[in-house]
């Protein structure tokens, strides 16, 4: 029987410094057969293992159709993520995955797509944005909203600028604090929602970022007439097994690693209102 906890070896093909504390690792499995067999859906994640340090869940940010390599964008916050930060091109690490349920891309076909992200919450959204962009004719309007604390924290600035040029696409960015080169809004993401031009009765909203931000955005979207079952949230919890065994990631009866990380709001609204969850 194959051990589900056994990572596969992957090599860093490229390392990109994105911003203060944030970096992207472009990876390829060293075994060509493993690399060929690997596929994922937007919104899924891998467990990255740094031998002797630990293992953490990280979203896959590349387009699922890019067969050459797959990317992880990581903020260094603690032991493992800062350990990964020290790796360079050519170094190797362990990867197992992909895990979890991704974004409802098929259900969004023919509808407006509203994306709201906060902080590095944009990481799980990037592969989904690229998915819509590559299949632009299948979807209605595309609204991309991103809130960050400081304008210096914005990564993928050129991607946002390119997405803003696409037909039927609106890119709205806001920073709590900003430097002189910031052409977008001041404030948090709430200031953007009323400027977004979409059909509340025919849209799929996809949110990621801090839980409080997602709940506040959900309230705002519902006040604009979006139904709770058209709103999807990517949740974060501490994880160990990533396969629904250890219970570390539980929210009530749900396992974020197996039943999520993407949940329909109607499915978890009661759980989110419970204190401490
Ligand atoms: C499904 C899923 C997808 C994820 N995708 C990404 C991703 O694409 N990119 C990414 O950078 N992270 C992502 N994360 C978060 C990432 O897994 C954690 O940042 C990581 O587990 C931290 O481990 P560590 O050993 O580096 O830090 P630890 O040593 O465990 O923590 C050190 C300190 O950092 C704090 N901390 C831990 N996590 C975070 C956090 N997310 N933000 C701020 N402070 C934190 C802790 O409270 C603690 O004080 C994802 C998490 C989940 C569940
Ligand atoms: S991480 Fe073990 S059950 Fe989810």
Coordinates of C-alpha atoms and ligand atoms in Angstrom, one line a residue:
X1 CA 0.0 0.0 0.0
X2 CA 1.3 3.5 -0.9
X3 CA 2.0 5.6 2.3
X4 CA -0.2 8.7 1.9
X5 CA 2.2 10.7 4.1
X6 CA 5.2 10.0 1.9
X7 CA 6.3 13.2 0.0
X8 CA 7.8 13.2 -3.4
X9 CA 11.0 15.0 -4.1
X10 CA 10.7 18.3 -6.0
X11 CA 13.4 20.6 -7.3
X12 CA 13.3 24.4 -7.2
X13 CA 13.5 25.4 -10.9
X14 CA 13.2 29.1 -10.1
X15 CA 12.9 31.3 -7.0
X16 CA 11.3 34.8 -7.3
X17 CA 11.5 37.4 -4.6
X18 CA 8.0 39.0 -4.7
X19 CA 8.0 41.5 -1.8
X20 CA 9.3 41.9 1.7
X21 CA 8.9 38.4 3.3
X22 CA 7.1 37.0 0.2
X23 CA 8.7 34.7 -2.4
X24 CA 7.6 32.2 -5.1
X25 CA 9.1 28.8 -5.6
X26 CA 8.6 27.3 -9.1
X27 CA 8.8 23.5 -8.6
X28 CA 9.2 20.3 -10.7
X29 CA 9.1 16.8 -9.4
X30 CA 12.5 15.1 -9.9
X31 CA 10.8 11.9 -11.0
X32 CA 9.5 12.6 -14.5
X33 CA 6.7 9.9 -14.1
X34 CA 5.5 11.7 -10.9
X35 CA 5.6 15.0 -12.7
X36 CA 3.6 13.8 -15.7
X37 CA 1.0 12.2 -13.4
X38 CA 0.5 15.3 -11.3
X39 CA -2.5 17.5 -11.8
X40 CA -4.5 19.9 -9.7
X41 CA -7.6 22.1 -9.7
X42 CA -7.5 25.9 -8.9
X43 CA -7.9 26.4 -5.1
X44 CA -6.2 23.1 -4.1
X45 CA -3.0 23.0 -2.0
X46 CA 0.1 20.9 -1.5
X47 CA 2.0 20.0 1.8
X48 CA 5.6 21.3 1.5
X49 CA 8.1 19.4 3.6
X50 CA 11.4 20.8 4.7
X51 CA 13.4 17.9 6.1
X52 CA 14.3 18.4 9.8
X53 CA 12.0 21.5 10.1
X54 CA 8.4 20.5 9.3
X55 CA 5.6 20.5 6.8
X56 CA 3.0 23.1 5.9
X57 CA 0.0 23.6 3.6
X58 CA 0.5 26.0 0.7
X59 CA -1.9 26.8 -2.2
X60 CA -0.9 26.1 -5.8
X61 CA -0.9 29.4 -7.7
X62 CA -0.1 28.3 -11.2
X63 CA -2.5 27.6 -14.0
X64 CA -3.5 23.9 -14.0
X65 CA -2.6 23.7 -17.7
X66 CA 1.1 24.7 -17.2
X67 CA 2.6 21.2 -17.3
X68 CA 6.2 22.4 -17.0
X69 CA 6.2 23.4 -13.3
X70 CA 3.9 24.5 -10.6
X71 CA 4.3 27.5 -8.3
X72 CA 3.8 28.3 -4.6
X73 CA 3.9 31.9 -3.3
X74 CA 4.8 31.9 0.4
X75 CA 4.9 34.5 3.1
X76 CA 7.7 33.8 5.7
X77 CA 5.9 33.9 9.1
X78 CA 7.4 31.1 11.1
X79 CA 9.6 28.0 11.3
X80 CA 8.8 26.2 8.1
X81 CA 7.9 29.1 5.9
X82 CA 11.0 31.0 6.9
X83 CA 13.0 27.8 6.4
X84 CA 11.6 27.5 2.8
X85 CA 12.7 31.1 2.3
X86 CA 16.3 30.1 2.6
X87 CA 16.1 27.7 -0.3
X88 CA 17.6 28.6 -3.6
X89 CA 17.3 27.4 -7.3
X90 CA 18.4 23.8 -7.5
X91 CA 17.6 22.9 -3.9
X92 CA 15.1 20.1 -3.2
X93 CA 12.2 19.7 -0.9
X94 CA 9.3 17.2 -0.3
X95 CA 5.9 17.7 -1.7
X96 CA 2.7 15.7 -1.3
X97 CA -0.7 16.6 -2.8
X98 CA -2.7 18.1 -4.3
X99 CA -5.3 18.1 -1.5
X100 CA -8.8 19.5 -0.8
X101 CA -11.7 20.8 -2.8
X102 CA -10.9 23.8 -5.0
X103 CA -13.0 26.6 -6.5
X104 CA -16.4 25.8 -8.2
X105 CA -15.1 26.7 -11.7
X106 CA -17.7 24.7 -13.6
X107 CA -20.6 26.2 -11.6
X108 CA -19.3 29.7 -12.4
X109 CA -19.5 29.2 -16.2
X110 CA -21.8 31.8 -17.8
X111 CA -21.9 33.9 -14.7
X112 CA -20.1 37.0 -13.5
X113 CA -17.1 36.1 -11.3
X114 CA -16.5 38.3 -8.3
X115 CA -13.1 37.7 -6.5
X116 CA -12.3 39.4 -3.2
X117 CA -9.0 38.8 -1.5
X118 CA -7.2 40.2 1.5
X119 CA -3.5 40.1 2.3
X120 CA -1.7 37.1 0.8
X121 CA -5.2 35.7 0.3
X122 CA -4.6 36.5 -3.3
X123 CA -2.4 33.4 -3.5
X124 CA -5.2 30.8 -3.7
X125 CA -7.1 33.1 -6.0
X126 CA -4.4 33.5 -8.6
X127 CA -4.7 30.1 -10.3
X128 CA -8.5 30.7 -10.4
X129 CA -8.0 34.2 -12.0
X130 CA -5.7 32.7 -14.6
X131 CA -8.2 29.9 -15.2
X132 CA -10.9 32.5 -16.0
X133 CA -8.6 34.7 -18.0
X134 CA -7.5 31.7 -20.2
X135 CA -11.2 30.9 -20.8
X136 CA -12.5 34.4 -20.8
X137 CA -15.4 33.8 -23.3
X138 CA -16.9 31.1 -21.0
X139 CA -17.6 33.6 -18.1
X140 CA -19.5 36.9 -17.6
X141 CA -17.8 40.0 -16.1
X142 CA -14.7 39.4 -14.0
X143 CA -14.3 41.6 -10.9
X144 CA -11.0 41.3 -9.0
X145 CA -10.9 43.1 -5.6
X146 CA -7.8 43.0 -3.4
X147 CA -7.3 44.8 -0.1
X148 CA -3.9 45.1 1.5
X149 CA -2.5 46.8 4.6
X150 CA 0.2 48.8 2.9
X151 CA 0.8 49.5 -0.8
X152 CA 4.3 48.0 -0.4
X153 CA 2.6 44.6 0.2
X154 CA 1.2 44.4 -3.3
X155 CA 2.6 41.6 -5.2
X156 CA 1.9 40.7 -8.9
X157 CA 1.3 44.4 -9.7
X158 CA 2.0 43.8 -13.4
X159 CA -0.5 41.0 -13.4
X160 CA -3.2 43.3 -11.9
X161 CA -2.4 45.9 -14.6
X162 CA -2.7 43.3 -17.4
X163 CA -5.9 41.9 -16.0
X164 CA -7.4 45.4 -15.9
X165 CA -6.9 45.7 -19.6
X166 CA -9.0 42.6 -20.4
X167 CA -12.5 43.0 -21.8
X168 CA -15.4 43.1 -19.2
X169 CA -12.9 43.0 -16.4
X170 CA -12.7 45.4 -13.4
X171 CA -9.6 45.5 -11.1
X172 CA -10.1 47.3 -7.8
X173 CA -7.3 47.6 -5.3
X174 CA -7.3 49.3 -1.9
X175 CA -4.5 49.9 0.6
X176 CA -4.9 50.9 4.3
X177 CA -1.7 53.0 4.0
X178 CA 0.0 53.9 0.8
X179 CA 3.1 55.5 -0.7
X180 CA 3.1 58.2 -3.5
X181 CA 3.0 55.7 -6.4
X182 CA -0.4 54.2 -5.4
X183 CA -3.0 55.0 -8.0
X184 CA -5.8 53.0 -6.5
X185 CA -8.2 53.4 -3.5
X186 CA -7.3 54.2 0.2
X187 CA -8.9 52.1 2.9
X188 CA -9.9 48.5 3.3
X189 CA -11.6 46.2 0.8
X190 CA -15.1 47.3 1.9
X191 CA -14.6 50.6 0.0
X192 CA -14.4 48.6 -3.2
X193 CA -17.5 46.5 -3.1
X194 CA -19.9 49.3 -3.9
X195 CA -17.8 50.3 -6.9
X196 CA -17.9 46.8 -8.4
X197 CA -20.1 46.4 -11.4
X198 CA -21.6 42.9 -11.5
X199 CA -25.0 41.2 -11.5
X200 CA -25.8 40.1 -8.0
X201 CA -28.4 37.6 -9.2
X202 CA -26.1 35.9 -11.7
X203 CA -22.6 35.8 -10.1
X204 CA -20.3 33.5 -8.3
X205 CA -18.3 35.2 -5.5
X206 CA -15.0 33.7 -4.4
X207 CA -13.2 35.0 -1.3
X208 CA -9.9 34.4 0.4
X209 CA -8.0 36.1 3.2
X210 CA -8.4 36.5 6.9
X211 CA -11.7 35.0 8.2
X212 CA -13.0 38.3 9.6
X213 CA -12.5 40.0 6.3
X214 CA -14.3 37.2 4.4
X215 CA -17.3 37.4 6.8
X216 CA -17.5 41.2 6.4
X217 CA -17.3 41.0 2.6
X218 CA -19.9 38.2 2.6
X219 CA -22.3 40.5 4.6
X220 CA -21.7 43.3 2.1
X221 CA -22.3 41.1 -0.9
X222 CA -25.5 39.7 0.6
X223 CA -26.6 43.3 1.3
X224 CA -26.2 43.9 -2.5
X225 CA -28.4 40.9 -3.2
X226 CA -25.9 38.0 -3.7
X227 CA -27.3 34.7 -2.5
X228 CA -25.4 32.9 0.3
X229 CA -25.0 29.8 -1.9
X230 CA -23.3 31.9 -4.6
X231 CA -20.5 32.8 -2.1
X232 CA -17.4 30.6 -1.7
X233 CA -14.7 31.0 1.0
X234 CA -11.2 29.5 1.1
X235 CA -10.5 28.7 4.8
X236 CA -7.2 28.4 6.6
X237 CA -6.5 26.2 9.6
X238 CA -3.4 24.6 11.1
X239 CA -2.9 21.2 9.4
X240 CA -0.9 18.1 9.9
X241 CA -2.2 15.1 7.9
X242 CA -4.1 17.0 5.2
X243 CA -6.1 13.8 4.5
X244 CA -8.9 14.0 7.1
X245 CA -7.3 11.8 9.8
X246 CA -5.8 13.9 12.6
X247 CA -8.6 16.5 13.3
X248 CA -6.2 19.5 13.5
X249 CA -8.0 21.5 10.9
X250 CA -11.6 20.8 12.1
X251 CA -14.3 23.5 12.0
X252 CA -17.2 21.9 13.8
X253 CA -17.9 18.7 11.9
X254 CA -15.9 19.8 8.8
X255 CA -12.3 19.1 8.0
X256 CA -10.8 22.0 6.1
X257 CA -8.2 19.8 4.5
X258 CA -10.7 17.3 3.1
X259 CA -14.1 19.1 2.9
X260 CA -12.4 22.4 2.0
X261 CA -10.4 24.5 1.9
X262 CA -13.0 26.1 -0.3
X263 CA -16.5 26.0 1.3
X264 CA -19.8 27.3 0.2
X265 CA -20.9 30.1 2.6
X266 CA -24.3 28.5 3.2
X267 CA -22.6 25.3 4.2
X268 CA -20.5 26.9 7.0
X269 CA -22.3 30.1 8.0
X270 CA -23.5 28.6 11.3
X271 CA -20.0 27.4 12.1
X272 CA -18.4 30.8 11.5
X273 CA -20.8 32.5 13.9
X274 CA -19.8 30.2 16.8
X275 CA -17.3 31.9 19.1
X276 CA -13.7 30.6 18.8
X277 CA -14.2 28.9 15.4
Ligands
LIG1 C1 -5.2 25.4 2.7 C2 -4.1 26.4 3.1 C3 -3.4 27.1 2.1 C4 -2.4 28.0 2.4 N1 -1.8 28.7 1.4 C5 -0.8 29.5 1.7 C6 -0.1 30.1 0.7 O1 -0.4 30.0 -0.5 N2 0.9 31.0 1.0 C7 1.3 31.2 2.3 O2 2.2 31.9 2.6 N3 0.6 30.6 3.3 C8 -0.4 29.8 3.1 N4 -1.1 29.1 4.1 C9 -0.6 29.4 5.5 C10 0.6 28.6 5.8 O3 0.3 27.2 5.8 C11 1.1 29.0 7.2 O4 1.6 30.3 7.1 C12 2.2 28.1 7.7 O5 1.5 26.9 8.1 C13 2.9 28.7 8.9 O6 3.8 27.7 9.3 P1 5.2 28.1 9.9 O7 5.9 26.9 10.4 O8 6.0 28.9 8.9 O9 4.8 29.1 11.1 P2 4.6 28.7 12.6 O10 5.9 28.5 13.2 O11 3.6 27.6 12.7 O12 4.0 30.0 13.1 C14 4.8 31.1 13.5 C15 3.9 32.3 13.9 O13 3.3 32.8 12.7 C16 1.9 32.9 12.9 N5 1.2 32.4 11.7 C17 1.0 31.1 11.3 N6 0.4 31.1 10.1 C18 0.2 32.4 9.8 C19 -0.4 33.1 8.7 N7 -1.0 32.4 7.7 N8 -0.4 34.4 8.6 C20 0.2 35.2 9.6 N9 0.7 34.6 10.7 C21 0.8 33.3 10.8 C22 1.6 31.9 14.0 O14 0.4 32.3 14.7 C23 2.8 32.0 14.9 O15 2.7 33.1 15.7 C24 -2.1 28.2 3.8 C25 -2.8 27.6 4.8 C26 -3.8 26.7 4.5 C27 -4.5 25.9 5.5
LIG2 S1 -5.1 18.2 8.8 FE1 -5.6 16.3 9.7 S2 -7.7 16.2 9.5 FE2 -7.2 18.0 8.4

